[in-house]
């Protein structure tokens, strides 16, 4: 048994990068937490009875047990409302989908492949070759510099040769593709 604090810390560390984990990994983590939570909150088994004695000793034990059962009892239970609430909260956080404000880089890559690679395959630019999607070029040419908000603005509104995607893509897709480009700019 012992303290559950190290376990909670390790669970929190696992949950932080959940935005970059695949949906399958999140589902497996949620299932594991659910099974662990169920294991932690199994009701205690019934206490074992003493072997029955015969004769007068058995009668005394029976009368004593009857009197004890008639008296109000304070039961101790393995069910802790606080621990149960914490386990359910963690399970809901994991199963509830991606964390707020976290970009879905896998979706961003998919949006990029479907809408941007015609001109920007591999982080290059086939229309204006010096305006690549690499960090140095973004810092030099993009209004607002190398940050996600500036990339989102460019994707949404377009500029010069680049068309606007604000009416073609939803806000979540624009957020995701901007984060994907921001993360890839140092890798291309």
PDB file of C-alpha atoms in Angstrom:
ATOM      1  CA  UNK A   1       0.000   0.000   0.000  1.00  0.00           C
ATOM      2  CA  UNK A   2       2.048   2.998   1.208  1.00  0.00           C
ATOM      3  CA  UNK A   3       1.785   6.504  -0.141  1.00  0.00           C
ATOM      4  CA  UNK A   4       0.143   7.030  -3.504  1.00  0.00           C
ATOM      5  CA  UNK A   5       1.960  10.345  -4.082  1.00  0.00           C
ATOM      6  CA  UNK A   6       4.757   8.841  -6.249  1.00  0.00           C
ATOM      7  CA  UNK A   7       2.111   7.090  -8.332  1.00  0.00           C
ATOM      8  CA  UNK A   8       0.173  10.322  -8.844  1.00  0.00           C
ATOM      9  CA  UNK A   9       3.366  12.127  -9.859  1.00  0.00           C
ATOM     10  CA  UNK A  10       4.193   9.450 -12.415  1.00  0.00           C
ATOM     11  CA  UNK A  11       0.633   9.554 -13.771  1.00  0.00           C
ATOM     12  CA  UNK A  12       0.795  13.350 -14.125  1.00  0.00           C
ATOM     13  CA  UNK A  13       4.113  13.074 -15.947  1.00  0.00           C
ATOM     14  CA  UNK A  14       2.485  10.581 -18.320  1.00  0.00           C
ATOM     15  CA  UNK A  15      -0.522  12.822 -18.909  1.00  0.00           C
ATOM     16  CA  UNK A  16       1.449  15.974 -19.820  1.00  0.00           C
ATOM     17  CA  UNK A  17       2.726  14.676 -23.174  1.00  0.00           C
ATOM     18  CA  UNK A  18      -0.654  13.126 -23.982  1.00  0.00           C
ATOM     19  CA  UNK A  19      -1.191  15.720 -26.696  1.00  0.00           C
ATOM     20  CA  UNK A  20       1.535  14.122 -28.772  1.00  0.00           C
ATOM     21  CA  UNK A  21       0.528  10.530 -28.097  1.00  0.00           C
ATOM     22  CA  UNK A  22      -1.632   8.719 -30.538  1.00  0.00           C
ATOM     23  CA  UNK A  23      -5.261   8.073 -29.708  1.00  0.00           C
ATOM     24  CA  UNK A  24      -4.461   4.381 -29.287  1.00  0.00           C
ATOM     25  CA  UNK A  25      -1.825   5.107 -26.657  1.00  0.00           C
ATOM     26  CA  UNK A  26      -4.259   7.381 -24.807  1.00  0.00           C
ATOM     27  CA  UNK A  27      -6.907   4.666 -24.882  1.00  0.00           C
ATOM     28  CA  UNK A  28      -4.426   2.124 -23.508  1.00  0.00           C
ATOM     29  CA  UNK A  29      -3.372   4.537 -20.755  1.00  0.00           C
ATOM     30  CA  UNK A  30      -7.019   5.176 -19.864  1.00  0.00           C
ATOM     31  CA  UNK A  31      -7.739   1.441 -19.752  1.00  0.00           C
ATOM     32  CA  UNK A  32      -4.693   0.852 -17.555  1.00  0.00           C
ATOM     33  CA  UNK A  33      -5.696   3.620 -15.168  1.00  0.00           C
ATOM     34  CA  UNK A  34      -9.228   2.262 -15.034  1.00  0.00           C
ATOM     35  CA  UNK A  35      -8.008  -1.238 -14.211  1.00  0.00           C
ATOM     36  CA  UNK A  36      -5.572   0.088 -11.623  1.00  0.00           C
ATOM     37  CA  UNK A  37      -8.317   2.206 -10.060  1.00  0.00           C
ATOM     38  CA  UNK A  38     -10.630  -0.795  -9.908  1.00  0.00           C
ATOM     39  CA  UNK A  39      -7.904  -2.846  -8.260  1.00  0.00           C
ATOM     40  CA  UNK A  40      -7.251  -0.133  -5.666  1.00  0.00           C
ATOM     41  CA  UNK A  41     -10.898   0.193  -4.680  1.00  0.00           C
ATOM     42  CA  UNK A  42     -11.952  -3.424  -4.317  1.00  0.00           C
ATOM     43  CA  UNK A  43     -14.039  -3.758  -1.182  1.00  0.00           C
ATOM     44  CA  UNK A  44     -12.307  -5.569   1.639  1.00  0.00           C
ATOM     45  CA  UNK A  45     -13.218  -9.208   2.015  1.00  0.00           C
ATOM     46  CA  UNK A  46     -15.360 -10.330   4.915  1.00  0.00           C
ATOM     47  CA  UNK A  47     -13.419 -11.071   8.087  1.00  0.00           C
ATOM     48  CA  UNK A  48     -12.784 -14.712   8.720  1.00  0.00           C
ATOM     49  CA  UNK A  49     -14.835 -16.263  11.452  1.00  0.00           C
ATOM     50  CA  UNK A  50     -13.276 -18.126  14.345  1.00  0.00           C
ATOM     51  CA  UNK A  51     -13.698 -21.868  14.472  1.00  0.00           C
ATOM     52  CA  UNK A  52     -16.855 -22.828  16.276  1.00  0.00           C
ATOM     53  CA  UNK A  53     -16.435 -24.082  19.772  1.00  0.00           C
ATOM     54  CA  UNK A  54     -18.692 -26.677  21.294  1.00  0.00           C
ATOM     55  CA  UNK A  55     -20.576 -26.717  24.565  1.00  0.00           C
ATOM     56  CA  UNK A  56     -20.706 -23.808  27.006  1.00  0.00           C
ATOM     57  CA  UNK A  57     -17.747 -21.998  25.420  1.00  0.00           C
ATOM     58  CA  UNK A  58     -19.564 -22.040  22.088  1.00  0.00           C
ATOM     59  CA  UNK A  59     -22.729 -20.660  23.669  1.00  0.00           C
ATOM     60  CA  UNK A  60     -20.772 -17.822  25.328  1.00  0.00           C
ATOM     61  CA  UNK A  61     -19.129 -16.922  21.984  1.00  0.00           C
ATOM     62  CA  UNK A  62     -22.502 -16.974  20.258  1.00  0.00           C
ATOM     63  CA  UNK A  63     -24.122 -14.693  22.880  1.00  0.00           C
ATOM     64  CA  UNK A  64     -21.121 -12.327  22.820  1.00  0.00           C
ATOM     65  CA  UNK A  65     -21.222 -12.162  19.024  1.00  0.00           C
ATOM     66  CA  UNK A  66     -24.978 -11.470  19.108  1.00  0.00           C
ATOM     67  CA  UNK A  67     -24.519  -8.605  21.566  1.00  0.00           C
ATOM     68  CA  UNK A  68     -21.685  -7.133  19.515  1.00  0.00           C
ATOM     69  CA  UNK A  69     -23.746  -7.252  16.349  1.00  0.00           C
ATOM     70  CA  UNK A  70     -26.637  -5.472  18.084  1.00  0.00           C
ATOM     71  CA  UNK A  71     -24.368  -2.594  19.164  1.00  0.00           C
ATOM     72  CA  UNK A  72     -23.769   0.179  16.632  1.00  0.00           C
ATOM     73  CA  UNK A  73     -20.577  -0.426  14.726  1.00  0.00           C
ATOM     74  CA  UNK A  74     -18.139   1.923  13.123  1.00  0.00           C
ATOM     75  CA  UNK A  75     -16.914   0.270   9.987  1.00  0.00           C
ATOM     76  CA  UNK A  76     -13.662   1.006   8.354  1.00  0.00           C
ATOM     77  CA  UNK A  77     -13.743   0.706   4.626  1.00  0.00           C
ATOM     78  CA  UNK A  78     -11.165   0.660   1.854  1.00  0.00           C
ATOM     79  CA  UNK A  79     -13.373   3.091  -0.075  1.00  0.00           C
ATOM     80  CA  UNK A  80     -11.985   6.598   0.242  1.00  0.00           C
ATOM     81  CA  UNK A  81     -14.180   9.259  -1.395  1.00  0.00           C
ATOM     82  CA  UNK A  82     -11.152  11.504  -1.958  1.00  0.00           C
ATOM     83  CA  UNK A  83      -9.088   8.763  -3.585  1.00  0.00           C
ATOM     84  CA  UNK A  84     -12.066   7.622  -5.663  1.00  0.00           C
ATOM     85  CA  UNK A  85     -12.655  11.190  -6.854  1.00  0.00           C
ATOM     86  CA  UNK A  86      -8.980  11.602  -7.768  1.00  0.00           C
ATOM     87  CA  UNK A  87      -8.973   8.337  -9.723  1.00  0.00           C
ATOM     88  CA  UNK A  88     -12.155   9.233 -11.585  1.00  0.00           C
ATOM     89  CA  UNK A  89     -10.825  12.721 -12.310  1.00  0.00           C
ATOM     90  CA  UNK A  90      -7.603  11.338 -13.779  1.00  0.00           C
ATOM     91  CA  UNK A  91      -9.544   8.829 -15.833  1.00  0.00           C
ATOM     92  CA  UNK A  92     -11.832  11.560 -17.167  1.00  0.00           C
ATOM     93  CA  UNK A  93      -8.850  13.767 -18.021  1.00  0.00           C
ATOM     94  CA  UNK A  94      -7.186  11.005 -20.022  1.00  0.00           C
ATOM     95  CA  UNK A  95     -10.340   9.669 -21.650  1.00  0.00           C
ATOM     96  CA  UNK A  96     -11.749  13.129 -22.320  1.00  0.00           C
ATOM     97  CA  UNK A  97      -9.519  13.713 -25.310  1.00  0.00           C
ATOM     98  CA  UNK A  98      -6.658  16.043 -25.881  1.00  0.00           C
ATOM     99  CA  UNK A  99      -5.842  18.684 -23.272  1.00  0.00           C
ATOM    100  CA  UNK A 100      -7.044  22.232 -23.858  1.00  0.00           C
ATOM    101  CA  UNK A 101      -4.664  24.397 -25.881  1.00  0.00           C
ATOM    102  CA  UNK A 102      -2.576  21.446 -26.968  1.00  0.00           C
ATOM    103  CA  UNK A 103      -1.972  21.192 -30.675  1.00  0.00           C
ATOM    104  CA  UNK A 104      -2.537  17.919 -32.491  1.00  0.00           C
ATOM    105  CA  UNK A 105       0.684  17.600 -34.475  1.00  0.00           C
ATOM    106  CA  UNK A 106      -0.504  14.470 -36.264  1.00  0.00           C
ATOM    107  CA  UNK A 107      -3.551  16.352 -37.542  1.00  0.00           C
ATOM    108  CA  UNK A 108      -1.304  19.309 -38.389  1.00  0.00           C
ATOM    109  CA  UNK A 109       0.877  17.055 -40.524  1.00  0.00           C
ATOM    110  CA  UNK A 110      -2.209  15.684 -42.263  1.00  0.00           C
ATOM    111  CA  UNK A 111      -3.558  19.192 -42.961  1.00  0.00           C
ATOM    112  CA  UNK A 112      -0.117  20.224 -44.239  1.00  0.00           C
ATOM    113  CA  UNK A 113       0.081  17.192 -46.561  1.00  0.00           C
ATOM    114  CA  UNK A 114      -3.387  17.908 -47.942  1.00  0.00           C
ATOM    115  CA  UNK A 115      -3.135  21.679 -48.395  1.00  0.00           C
ATOM    116  CA  UNK A 116       0.450  22.927 -48.292  1.00  0.00           C
ATOM    117  CA  UNK A 117       2.786  20.392 -49.902  1.00  0.00           C
ATOM    118  CA  UNK A 118       1.966  21.536 -53.433  1.00  0.00           C
ATOM    119  CA  UNK A 119       4.081  24.638 -52.731  1.00  0.00           C
ATOM    120  CA  UNK A 120       5.895  23.773 -49.486  1.00  0.00           C
ATOM    121  CA  UNK A 121       7.005  20.117 -49.783  1.00  0.00           C
ATOM    122  CA  UNK A 122       9.903  19.453 -47.418  1.00  0.00           C
ATOM    123  CA  UNK A 123       9.676  22.980 -46.011  1.00  0.00           C
ATOM    124  CA  UNK A 124      10.642  24.536 -49.335  1.00  0.00           C
ATOM    125  CA  UNK A 125       8.779  27.108 -51.426  1.00  0.00           C
ATOM    126  CA  UNK A 126       8.294  26.392 -55.133  1.00  0.00           C
ATOM    127  CA  UNK A 127       6.792  29.843 -55.844  1.00  0.00           C
ATOM    128  CA  UNK A 128       9.287  32.113 -54.038  1.00  0.00           C
ATOM    129  CA  UNK A 129      12.318  29.883 -53.312  1.00  0.00           C
ATOM    130  CA  UNK A 130      13.936  32.118 -50.656  1.00  0.00           C
ATOM    131  CA  UNK A 131      10.764  32.111 -48.498  1.00  0.00           C
ATOM    132  CA  UNK A 132      11.081  28.594 -47.167  1.00  0.00           C
ATOM    133  CA  UNK A 133       9.417  27.232 -44.047  1.00  0.00           C
ATOM    134  CA  UNK A 134      12.719  26.941 -42.248  1.00  0.00           C
ATOM    135  CA  UNK A 135      13.292  28.864 -39.038  1.00  0.00           C
ATOM    136  CA  UNK A 136      15.806  31.319 -40.495  1.00  0.00           C
ATOM    137  CA  UNK A 137      13.548  32.217 -43.435  1.00  0.00           C
ATOM    138  CA  UNK A 138      10.464  32.503 -41.225  1.00  0.00           C
ATOM    139  CA  UNK A 139      12.318  34.875 -38.884  1.00  0.00           C
ATOM    140  CA  UNK A 140      13.399  36.969 -41.868  1.00  0.00           C
ATOM    141  CA  UNK A 141      10.268  37.047 -44.063  1.00  0.00           C
ATOM    142  CA  UNK A 142       7.176  36.325 -41.947  1.00  0.00           C
ATOM    143  CA  UNK A 143       5.448  39.372 -40.453  1.00  0.00           C
ATOM    144  CA  UNK A 144       5.558  38.755 -36.709  1.00  0.00           C
ATOM    145  CA  UNK A 145       8.557  36.420 -36.899  1.00  0.00           C
ATOM    146  CA  UNK A 146       9.012  32.828 -35.847  1.00  0.00           C
ATOM    147  CA  UNK A 147       6.018  32.110 -33.598  1.00  0.00           C
ATOM    148  CA  UNK A 148       2.787  30.155 -33.848  1.00  0.00           C
ATOM    149  CA  UNK A 149       0.522  33.226 -33.851  1.00  0.00           C
ATOM    150  CA  UNK A 150       2.323  34.741 -36.859  1.00  0.00           C
ATOM    151  CA  UNK A 151       2.118  31.441 -38.736  1.00  0.00           C
ATOM    152  CA  UNK A 152      -1.612  31.139 -37.914  1.00  0.00           C
ATOM    153  CA  UNK A 153      -2.179  34.686 -39.199  1.00  0.00           C
ATOM    154  CA  UNK A 154      -0.359  33.897 -42.464  1.00  0.00           C
ATOM    155  CA  UNK A 155      -2.281  30.634 -42.981  1.00  0.00           C
ATOM    156  CA  UNK A 156      -5.620  32.289 -42.198  1.00  0.00           C
ATOM    157  CA  UNK A 157      -5.198  35.485 -44.242  1.00  0.00           C
ATOM    158  CA  UNK A 158      -2.554  34.632 -46.831  1.00  0.00           C
ATOM    159  CA  UNK A 159      -0.179  37.231 -48.278  1.00  0.00           C
ATOM    160  CA  UNK A 160       1.241  37.951 -51.718  1.00  0.00           C
ATOM    161  CA  UNK A 161       1.441  34.603 -53.562  1.00  0.00           C
ATOM    162  CA  UNK A 162       0.094  32.553 -50.680  1.00  0.00           C
ATOM    163  CA  UNK A 163      -3.688  32.099 -50.667  1.00  0.00           C
ATOM    164  CA  UNK A 164      -5.769  32.528 -47.516  1.00  0.00           C
ATOM    165  CA  UNK A 165      -7.002  29.300 -45.917  1.00  0.00           C
ATOM    166  CA  UNK A 166      -9.236  30.956 -43.300  1.00  0.00           C
ATOM    167  CA  UNK A 167     -12.427  29.960 -45.091  1.00  0.00           C
ATOM    168  CA  UNK A 168     -11.188  26.551 -46.238  1.00  0.00           C
ATOM    169  CA  UNK A 169      -9.815  25.270 -42.913  1.00  0.00           C
ATOM    170  CA  UNK A 170     -11.391  25.360 -39.471  1.00  0.00           C
ATOM    171  CA  UNK A 171      -9.725  27.130 -36.524  1.00  0.00           C
ATOM    172  CA  UNK A 172      -8.524  23.830 -35.006  1.00  0.00           C
ATOM    173  CA  UNK A 173      -6.922  22.735 -38.282  1.00  0.00           C
ATOM    174  CA  UNK A 174      -5.210  26.128 -38.652  1.00  0.00           C
ATOM    175  CA  UNK A 175      -3.938  25.872 -35.057  1.00  0.00           C
ATOM    176  CA  UNK A 176      -2.651  22.354 -35.682  1.00  0.00           C
ATOM    177  CA  UNK A 177      -0.931  23.109 -38.999  1.00  0.00           C
ATOM    178  CA  UNK A 178       0.662  26.266 -37.555  1.00  0.00           C
ATOM    179  CA  UNK A 179       2.084  24.258 -34.657  1.00  0.00           C
ATOM    180  CA  UNK A 180       3.261  21.576 -37.066  1.00  0.00           C
ATOM    181  CA  UNK A 181       5.083  24.146 -39.234  1.00  0.00           C
ATOM    182  CA  UNK A 182       6.554  25.815 -36.120  1.00  0.00           C
ATOM    183  CA  UNK A 183       7.884  22.459 -34.869  1.00  0.00           C
ATOM    184  CA  UNK A 184       9.146  21.330 -38.257  1.00  0.00           C
ATOM    185  CA  UNK A 185      10.899  24.609 -39.106  1.00  0.00           C
ATOM    186  CA  UNK A 186      13.998  23.544 -37.162  1.00  0.00           C
ATOM    187  CA  UNK A 187      13.950  20.031 -38.657  1.00  0.00           C
ATOM    188  CA  UNK A 188      13.552  20.698 -42.379  1.00  0.00           C
TER     189      UNK A 188
END
